[in-house]
Coordinates of N, CA and C in Angstrom, one line a residue:
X1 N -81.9 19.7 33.0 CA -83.3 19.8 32.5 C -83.2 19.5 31.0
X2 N -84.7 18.4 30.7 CA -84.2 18.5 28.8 C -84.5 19.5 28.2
X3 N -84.6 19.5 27.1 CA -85.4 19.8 25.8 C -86.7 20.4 26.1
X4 N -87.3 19.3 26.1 CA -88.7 19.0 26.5 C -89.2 20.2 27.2
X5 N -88.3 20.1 28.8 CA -88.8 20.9 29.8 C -88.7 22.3 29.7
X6 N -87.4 22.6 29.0 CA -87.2 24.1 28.7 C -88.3 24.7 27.8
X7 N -88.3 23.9 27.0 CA -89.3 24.6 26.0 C -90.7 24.4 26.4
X8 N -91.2 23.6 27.3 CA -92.6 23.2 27.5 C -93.3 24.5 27.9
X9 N -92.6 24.8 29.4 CA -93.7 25.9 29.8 C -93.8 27.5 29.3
X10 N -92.7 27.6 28.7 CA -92.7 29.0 27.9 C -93.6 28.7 26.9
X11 N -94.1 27.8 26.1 CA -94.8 28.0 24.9 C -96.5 27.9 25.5
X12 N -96.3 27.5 27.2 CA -97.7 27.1 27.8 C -98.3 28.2 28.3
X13 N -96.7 29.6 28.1 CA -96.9 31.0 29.0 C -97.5 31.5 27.6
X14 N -97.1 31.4 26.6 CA -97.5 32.2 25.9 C -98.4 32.5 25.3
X15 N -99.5 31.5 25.3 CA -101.0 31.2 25.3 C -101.6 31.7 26.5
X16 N -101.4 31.7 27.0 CA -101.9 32.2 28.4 C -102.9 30.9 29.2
X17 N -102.0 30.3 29.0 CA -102.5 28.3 30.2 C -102.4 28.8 31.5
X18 N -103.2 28.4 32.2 CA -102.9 28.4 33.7 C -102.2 27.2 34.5
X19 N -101.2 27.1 35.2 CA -100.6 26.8 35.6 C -101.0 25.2 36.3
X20 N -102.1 25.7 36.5 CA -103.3 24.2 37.4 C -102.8 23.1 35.9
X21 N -103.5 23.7 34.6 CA -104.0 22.9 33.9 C -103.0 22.5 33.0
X22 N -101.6 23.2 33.1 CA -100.6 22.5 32.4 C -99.9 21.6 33.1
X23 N -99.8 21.7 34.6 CA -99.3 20.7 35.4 C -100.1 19.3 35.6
X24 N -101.3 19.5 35.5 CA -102.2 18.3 35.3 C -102.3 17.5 34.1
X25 N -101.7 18.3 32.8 CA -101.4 17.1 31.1 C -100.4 17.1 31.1
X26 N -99.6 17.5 31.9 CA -97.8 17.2 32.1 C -97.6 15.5 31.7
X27 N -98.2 14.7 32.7 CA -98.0 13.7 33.0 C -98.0 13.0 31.7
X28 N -99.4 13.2 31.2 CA -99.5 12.1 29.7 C -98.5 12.9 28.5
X29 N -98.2 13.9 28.8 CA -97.6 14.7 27.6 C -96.0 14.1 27.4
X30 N -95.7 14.1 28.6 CA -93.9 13.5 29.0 C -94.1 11.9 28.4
X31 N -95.3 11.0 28.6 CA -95.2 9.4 28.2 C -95.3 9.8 26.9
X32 N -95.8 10.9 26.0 CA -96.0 10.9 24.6 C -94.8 10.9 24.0
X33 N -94.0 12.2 24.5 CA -92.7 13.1 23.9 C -91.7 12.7 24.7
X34 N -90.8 12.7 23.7 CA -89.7 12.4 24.0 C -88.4 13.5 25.0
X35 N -87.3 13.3 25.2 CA -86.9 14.6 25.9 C -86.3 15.0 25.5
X36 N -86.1 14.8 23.9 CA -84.7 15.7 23.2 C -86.4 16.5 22.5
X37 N -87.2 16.5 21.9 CA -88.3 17.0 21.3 C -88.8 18.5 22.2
X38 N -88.2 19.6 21.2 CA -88.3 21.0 21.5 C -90.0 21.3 21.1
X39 N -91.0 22.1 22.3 CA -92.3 22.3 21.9 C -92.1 23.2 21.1
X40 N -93.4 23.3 20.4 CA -93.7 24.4 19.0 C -94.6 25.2 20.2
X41 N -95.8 24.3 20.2 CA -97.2 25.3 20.4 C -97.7 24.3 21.9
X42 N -98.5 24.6 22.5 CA -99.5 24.2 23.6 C -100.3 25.1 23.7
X43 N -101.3 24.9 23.3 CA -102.8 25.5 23.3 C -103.8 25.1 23.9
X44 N -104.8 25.8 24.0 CA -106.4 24.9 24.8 C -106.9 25.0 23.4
X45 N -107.5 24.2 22.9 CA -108.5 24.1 21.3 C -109.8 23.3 21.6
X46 N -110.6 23.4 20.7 CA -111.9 22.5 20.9 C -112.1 21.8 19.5
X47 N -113.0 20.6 19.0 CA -113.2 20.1 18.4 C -115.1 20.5 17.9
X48 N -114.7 21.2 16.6 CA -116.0 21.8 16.1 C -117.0 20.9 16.1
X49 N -116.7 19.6 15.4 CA -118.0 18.7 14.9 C -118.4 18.1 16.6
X50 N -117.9 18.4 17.9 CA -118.3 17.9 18.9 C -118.0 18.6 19.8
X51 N -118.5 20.1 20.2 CA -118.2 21.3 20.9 C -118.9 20.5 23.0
X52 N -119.3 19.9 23.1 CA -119.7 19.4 24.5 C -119.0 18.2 25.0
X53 N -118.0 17.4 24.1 CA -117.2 16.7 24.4 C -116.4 16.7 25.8
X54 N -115.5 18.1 26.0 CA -115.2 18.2 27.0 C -113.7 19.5 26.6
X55 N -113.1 19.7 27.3 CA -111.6 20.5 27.0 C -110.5 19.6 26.4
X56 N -109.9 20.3 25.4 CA -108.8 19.5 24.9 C -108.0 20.6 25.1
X57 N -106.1 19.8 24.9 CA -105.1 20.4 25.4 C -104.1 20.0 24.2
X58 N -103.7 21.1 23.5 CA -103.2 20.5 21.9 C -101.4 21.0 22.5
X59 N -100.3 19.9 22.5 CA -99.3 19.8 22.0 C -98.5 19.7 20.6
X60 N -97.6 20.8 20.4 CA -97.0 20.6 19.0 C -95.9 20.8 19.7
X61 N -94.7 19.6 18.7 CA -93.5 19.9 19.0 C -92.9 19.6 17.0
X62 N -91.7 19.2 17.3 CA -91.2 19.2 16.3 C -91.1 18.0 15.6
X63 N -91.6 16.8 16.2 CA -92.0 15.4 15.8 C -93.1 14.9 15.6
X64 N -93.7 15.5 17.0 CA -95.2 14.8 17.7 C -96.3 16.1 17.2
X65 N -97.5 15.4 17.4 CA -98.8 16.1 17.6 C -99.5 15.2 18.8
X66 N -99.9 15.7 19.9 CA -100.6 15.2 21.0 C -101.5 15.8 21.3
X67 N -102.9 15.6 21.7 CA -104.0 16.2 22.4 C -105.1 15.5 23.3
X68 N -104.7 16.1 24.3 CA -105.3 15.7 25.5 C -107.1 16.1 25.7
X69 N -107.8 15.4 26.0 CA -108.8 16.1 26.1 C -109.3 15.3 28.4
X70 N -110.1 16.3 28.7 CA -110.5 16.1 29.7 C -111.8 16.7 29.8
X71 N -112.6 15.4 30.3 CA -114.3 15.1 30.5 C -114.8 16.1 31.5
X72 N -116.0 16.6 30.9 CA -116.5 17.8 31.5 C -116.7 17.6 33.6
X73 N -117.2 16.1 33.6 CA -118.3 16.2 34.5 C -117.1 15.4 35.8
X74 N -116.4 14.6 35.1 CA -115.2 14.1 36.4 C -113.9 14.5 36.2
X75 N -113.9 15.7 35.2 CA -112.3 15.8 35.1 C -111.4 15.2 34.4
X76 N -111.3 14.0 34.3 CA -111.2 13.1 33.9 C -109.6 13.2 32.7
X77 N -108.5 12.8 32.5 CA -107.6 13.1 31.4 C -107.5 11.7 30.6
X78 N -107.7 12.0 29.3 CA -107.8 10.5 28.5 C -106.7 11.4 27.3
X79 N -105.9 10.5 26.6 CA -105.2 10.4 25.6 C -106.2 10.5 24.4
X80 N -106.5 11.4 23.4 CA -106.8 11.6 22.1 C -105.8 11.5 21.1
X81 N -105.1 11.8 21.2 CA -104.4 11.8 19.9 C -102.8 11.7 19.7
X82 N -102.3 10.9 19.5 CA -100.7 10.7 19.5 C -99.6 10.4 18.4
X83 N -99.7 10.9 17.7 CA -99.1 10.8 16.6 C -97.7 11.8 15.7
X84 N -97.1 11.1 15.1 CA -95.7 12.0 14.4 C -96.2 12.7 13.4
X85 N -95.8 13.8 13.3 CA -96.2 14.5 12.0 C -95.9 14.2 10.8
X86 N -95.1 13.3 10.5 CA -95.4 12.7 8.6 C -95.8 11.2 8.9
X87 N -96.8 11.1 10.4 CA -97.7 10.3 9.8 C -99.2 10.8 9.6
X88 N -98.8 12.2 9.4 CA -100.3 13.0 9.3 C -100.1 13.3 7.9
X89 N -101.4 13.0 7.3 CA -101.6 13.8 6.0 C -102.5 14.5 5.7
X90 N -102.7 15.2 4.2 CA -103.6 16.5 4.2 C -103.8 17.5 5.4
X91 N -102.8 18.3 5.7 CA -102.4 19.2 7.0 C -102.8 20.2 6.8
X92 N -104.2 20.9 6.6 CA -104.4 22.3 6.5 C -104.8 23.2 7.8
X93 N -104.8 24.1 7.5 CA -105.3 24.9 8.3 C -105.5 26.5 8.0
X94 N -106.6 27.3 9.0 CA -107.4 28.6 8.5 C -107.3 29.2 9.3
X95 N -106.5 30.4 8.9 CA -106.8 31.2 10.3 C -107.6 32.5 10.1
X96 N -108.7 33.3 11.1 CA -109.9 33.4 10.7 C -108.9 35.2 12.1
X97 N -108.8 35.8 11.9 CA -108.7 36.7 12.5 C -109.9 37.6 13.4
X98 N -110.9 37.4 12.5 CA -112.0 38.3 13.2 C -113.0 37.6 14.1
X99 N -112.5 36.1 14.2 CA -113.1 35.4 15.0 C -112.4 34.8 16.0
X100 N -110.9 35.1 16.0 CA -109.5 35.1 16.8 C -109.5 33.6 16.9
X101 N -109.5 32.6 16.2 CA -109.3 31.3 15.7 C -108.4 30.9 14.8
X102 N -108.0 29.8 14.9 CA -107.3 29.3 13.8 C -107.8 27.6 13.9
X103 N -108.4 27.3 12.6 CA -108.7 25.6 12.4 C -108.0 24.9 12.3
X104 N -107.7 24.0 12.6 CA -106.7 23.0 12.2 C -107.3 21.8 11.8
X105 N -107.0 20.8 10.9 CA -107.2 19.7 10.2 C -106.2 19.1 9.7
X106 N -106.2 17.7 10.0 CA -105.0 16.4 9.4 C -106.1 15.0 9.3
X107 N -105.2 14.3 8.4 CA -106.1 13.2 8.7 C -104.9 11.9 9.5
X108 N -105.1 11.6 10.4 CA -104.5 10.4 10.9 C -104.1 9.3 10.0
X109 N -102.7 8.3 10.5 CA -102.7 7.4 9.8 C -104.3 6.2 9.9
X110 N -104.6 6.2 10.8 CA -105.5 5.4 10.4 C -107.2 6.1 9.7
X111 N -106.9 7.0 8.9 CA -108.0 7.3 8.5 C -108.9 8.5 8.4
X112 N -108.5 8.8 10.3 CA -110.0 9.8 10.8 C -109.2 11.0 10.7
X113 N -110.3 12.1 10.0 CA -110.2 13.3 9.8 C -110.5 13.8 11.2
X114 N -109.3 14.8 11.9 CA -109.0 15.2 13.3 C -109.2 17.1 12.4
X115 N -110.7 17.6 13.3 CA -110.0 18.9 13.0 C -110.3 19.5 14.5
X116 N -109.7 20.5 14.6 CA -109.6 21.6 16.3 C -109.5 22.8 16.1
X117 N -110.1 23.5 16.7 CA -110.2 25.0 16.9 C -109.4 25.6 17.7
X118 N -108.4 26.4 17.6 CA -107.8 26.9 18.9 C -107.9 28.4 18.3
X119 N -108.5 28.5 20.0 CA -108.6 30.3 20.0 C -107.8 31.0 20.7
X120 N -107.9 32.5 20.3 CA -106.5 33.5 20.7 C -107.3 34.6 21.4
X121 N -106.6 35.3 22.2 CA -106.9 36.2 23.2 C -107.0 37.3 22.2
X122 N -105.9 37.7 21.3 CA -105.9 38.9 20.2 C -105.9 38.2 18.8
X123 N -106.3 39.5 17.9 CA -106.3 38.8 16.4 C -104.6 38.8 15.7
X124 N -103.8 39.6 16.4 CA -102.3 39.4 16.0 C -101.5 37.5 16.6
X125 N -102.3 37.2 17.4 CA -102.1 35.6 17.9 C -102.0 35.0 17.1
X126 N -103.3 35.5 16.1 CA -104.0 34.3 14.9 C -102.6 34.2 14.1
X127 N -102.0 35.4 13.3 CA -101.1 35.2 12.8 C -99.4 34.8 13.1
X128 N -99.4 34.4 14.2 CA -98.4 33.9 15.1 C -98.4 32.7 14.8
X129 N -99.9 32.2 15.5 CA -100.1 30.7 15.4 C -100.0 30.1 13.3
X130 N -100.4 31.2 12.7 CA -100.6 31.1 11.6 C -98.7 30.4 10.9
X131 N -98.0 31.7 12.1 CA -96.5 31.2 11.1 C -96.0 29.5 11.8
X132 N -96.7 29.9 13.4 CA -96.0 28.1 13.9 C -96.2 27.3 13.2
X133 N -97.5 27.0 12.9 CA -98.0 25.9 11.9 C -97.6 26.0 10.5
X134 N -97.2 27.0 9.9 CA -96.5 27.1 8.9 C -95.1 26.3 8.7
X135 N -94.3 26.5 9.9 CA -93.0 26.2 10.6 C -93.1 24.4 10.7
X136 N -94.2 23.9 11.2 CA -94.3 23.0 11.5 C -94.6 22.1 10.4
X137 N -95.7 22.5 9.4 CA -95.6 21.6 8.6 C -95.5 21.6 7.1
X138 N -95.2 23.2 7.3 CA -94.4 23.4 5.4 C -92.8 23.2 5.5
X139 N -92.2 23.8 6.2 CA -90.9 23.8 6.1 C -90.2 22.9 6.9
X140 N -90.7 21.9 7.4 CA -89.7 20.6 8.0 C -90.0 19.6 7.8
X141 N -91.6 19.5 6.9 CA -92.1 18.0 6.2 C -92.0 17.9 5.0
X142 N -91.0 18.4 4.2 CA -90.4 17.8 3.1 C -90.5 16.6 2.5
X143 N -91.0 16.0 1.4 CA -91.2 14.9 1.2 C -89.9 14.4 1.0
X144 N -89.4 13.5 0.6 CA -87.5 13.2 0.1 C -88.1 13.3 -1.0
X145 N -87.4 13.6 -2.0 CA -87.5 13.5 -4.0 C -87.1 11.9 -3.8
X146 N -87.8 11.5 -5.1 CA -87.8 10.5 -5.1 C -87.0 10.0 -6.1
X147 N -85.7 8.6 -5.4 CA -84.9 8.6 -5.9 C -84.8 7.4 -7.4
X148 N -84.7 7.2 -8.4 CA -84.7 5.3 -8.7 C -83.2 5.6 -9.0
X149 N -83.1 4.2 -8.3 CA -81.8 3.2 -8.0 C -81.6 2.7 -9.4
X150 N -82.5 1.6 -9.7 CA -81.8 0.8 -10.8 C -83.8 0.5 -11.0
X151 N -83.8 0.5 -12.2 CA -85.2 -0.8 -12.9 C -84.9 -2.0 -13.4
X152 N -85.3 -3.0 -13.0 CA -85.1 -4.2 -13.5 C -85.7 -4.3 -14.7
X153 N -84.9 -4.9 -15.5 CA -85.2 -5.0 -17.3 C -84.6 -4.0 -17.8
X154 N -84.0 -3.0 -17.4 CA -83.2 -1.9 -18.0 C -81.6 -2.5 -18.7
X155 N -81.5 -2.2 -19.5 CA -80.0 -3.0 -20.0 C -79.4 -1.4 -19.3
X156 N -78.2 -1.7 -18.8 CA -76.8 -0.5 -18.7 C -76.9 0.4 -19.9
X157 N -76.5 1.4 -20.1 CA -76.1 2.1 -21.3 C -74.7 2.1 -21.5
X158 N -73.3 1.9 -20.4 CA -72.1 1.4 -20.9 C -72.2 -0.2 -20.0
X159 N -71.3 -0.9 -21.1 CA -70.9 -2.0 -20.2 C -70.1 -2.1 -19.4
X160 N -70.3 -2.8 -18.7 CA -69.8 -2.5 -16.7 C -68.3 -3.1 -17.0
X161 N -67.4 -2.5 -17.0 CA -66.1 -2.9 -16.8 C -65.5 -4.6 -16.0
X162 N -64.5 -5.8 -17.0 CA -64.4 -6.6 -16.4 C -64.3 -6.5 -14.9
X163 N -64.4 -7.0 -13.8 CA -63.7 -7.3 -12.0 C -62.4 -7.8 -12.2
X164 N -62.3 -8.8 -13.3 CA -61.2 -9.0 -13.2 C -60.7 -9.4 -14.5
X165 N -59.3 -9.6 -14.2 CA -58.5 -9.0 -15.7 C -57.6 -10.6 -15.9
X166 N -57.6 -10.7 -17.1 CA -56.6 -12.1 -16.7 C -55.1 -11.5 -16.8
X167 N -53.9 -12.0 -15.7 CA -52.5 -12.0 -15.4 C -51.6 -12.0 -17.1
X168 N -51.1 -10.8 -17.5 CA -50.2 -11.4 -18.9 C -49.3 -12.4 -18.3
X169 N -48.9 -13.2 -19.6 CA -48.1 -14.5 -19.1 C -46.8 -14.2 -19.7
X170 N -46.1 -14.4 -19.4 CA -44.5 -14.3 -19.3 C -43.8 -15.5 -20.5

């Protein structure tokens, strides 16, 4: 068993997913993620600016962000969103306890501002989910410091030692 599998359905138990409906995004979630990729979170969330859209199904692992959404009226499973997380920018998120939510917001590489609501059974969830996303994208999306190599037009400050030396002569 990989990665993938071990950690999938414990993080799908712990939200409290039913069994129907995690076996039914299985399919598109495995073509997303890879099988060494340990899950963070799997959640049910909704998308605020478009609440009749239909059910979405949010994947976090330790690379990916995936979210499945499925159409109200045929069921229907379509791919929304598939992407690595340092190709996401502006990553915020709110967690709202008294309304047992937490918002999420990124913006995609190509542009579109993605935000989703996922809601919690208790208000101690909120701060759970509050540390995953913490986990996920303060402390493992480090930018690199940025290095310079050389600038061109810079003269050396010592001069670079001959390569080669001429033979004393005898």
């Amino acid at each position: 068993m990989d990665v993938f599998s071990r950690t999938f359905l414990p993080a799908a138990a712990e939200t409290g997913l039913a069994v129907q409906t995690v076996s039914r995004h299985m399919p598109v979630f495995r073509q997303c993620v890879g099988s060494g990729d340990a899950t963070i979170l799997v959640a049910r969330c909704a998308r605020p600016d478009r609440p009749v859209d239909g059910d979405y199904l949010l994947l976090l692992t330790h690379r990916r962000l995936v979210v499945t959404q499925q159409t109200r009226v045929l069921h229907r499973l379509r791919l929304h969103l598939n992407t690595e997380l340092r190709e996401l920018s502006n990553v915020t998120w709110s967690p709202d306890p008294r309304a047992q939510a937490v918002e999420l917001a990124a913006t995609a590489i190509d542009g579109v501002r993605e935000r989703f609501v996922i809601r919690t059974q208790h208000p101690k969830q909120v701060w759970q989910l509050d540390t995953l996303l913490h986990h996920a994208f303060r402390t493992r999306l480090r930018k690199p410091e940025e290095r310079v190599v050389a600038t061109i037009g810079d003269a050396p400050a010592v001069a670079p030692a001959p390569l080669l030396r001429p033979l004393p002569t005898r």
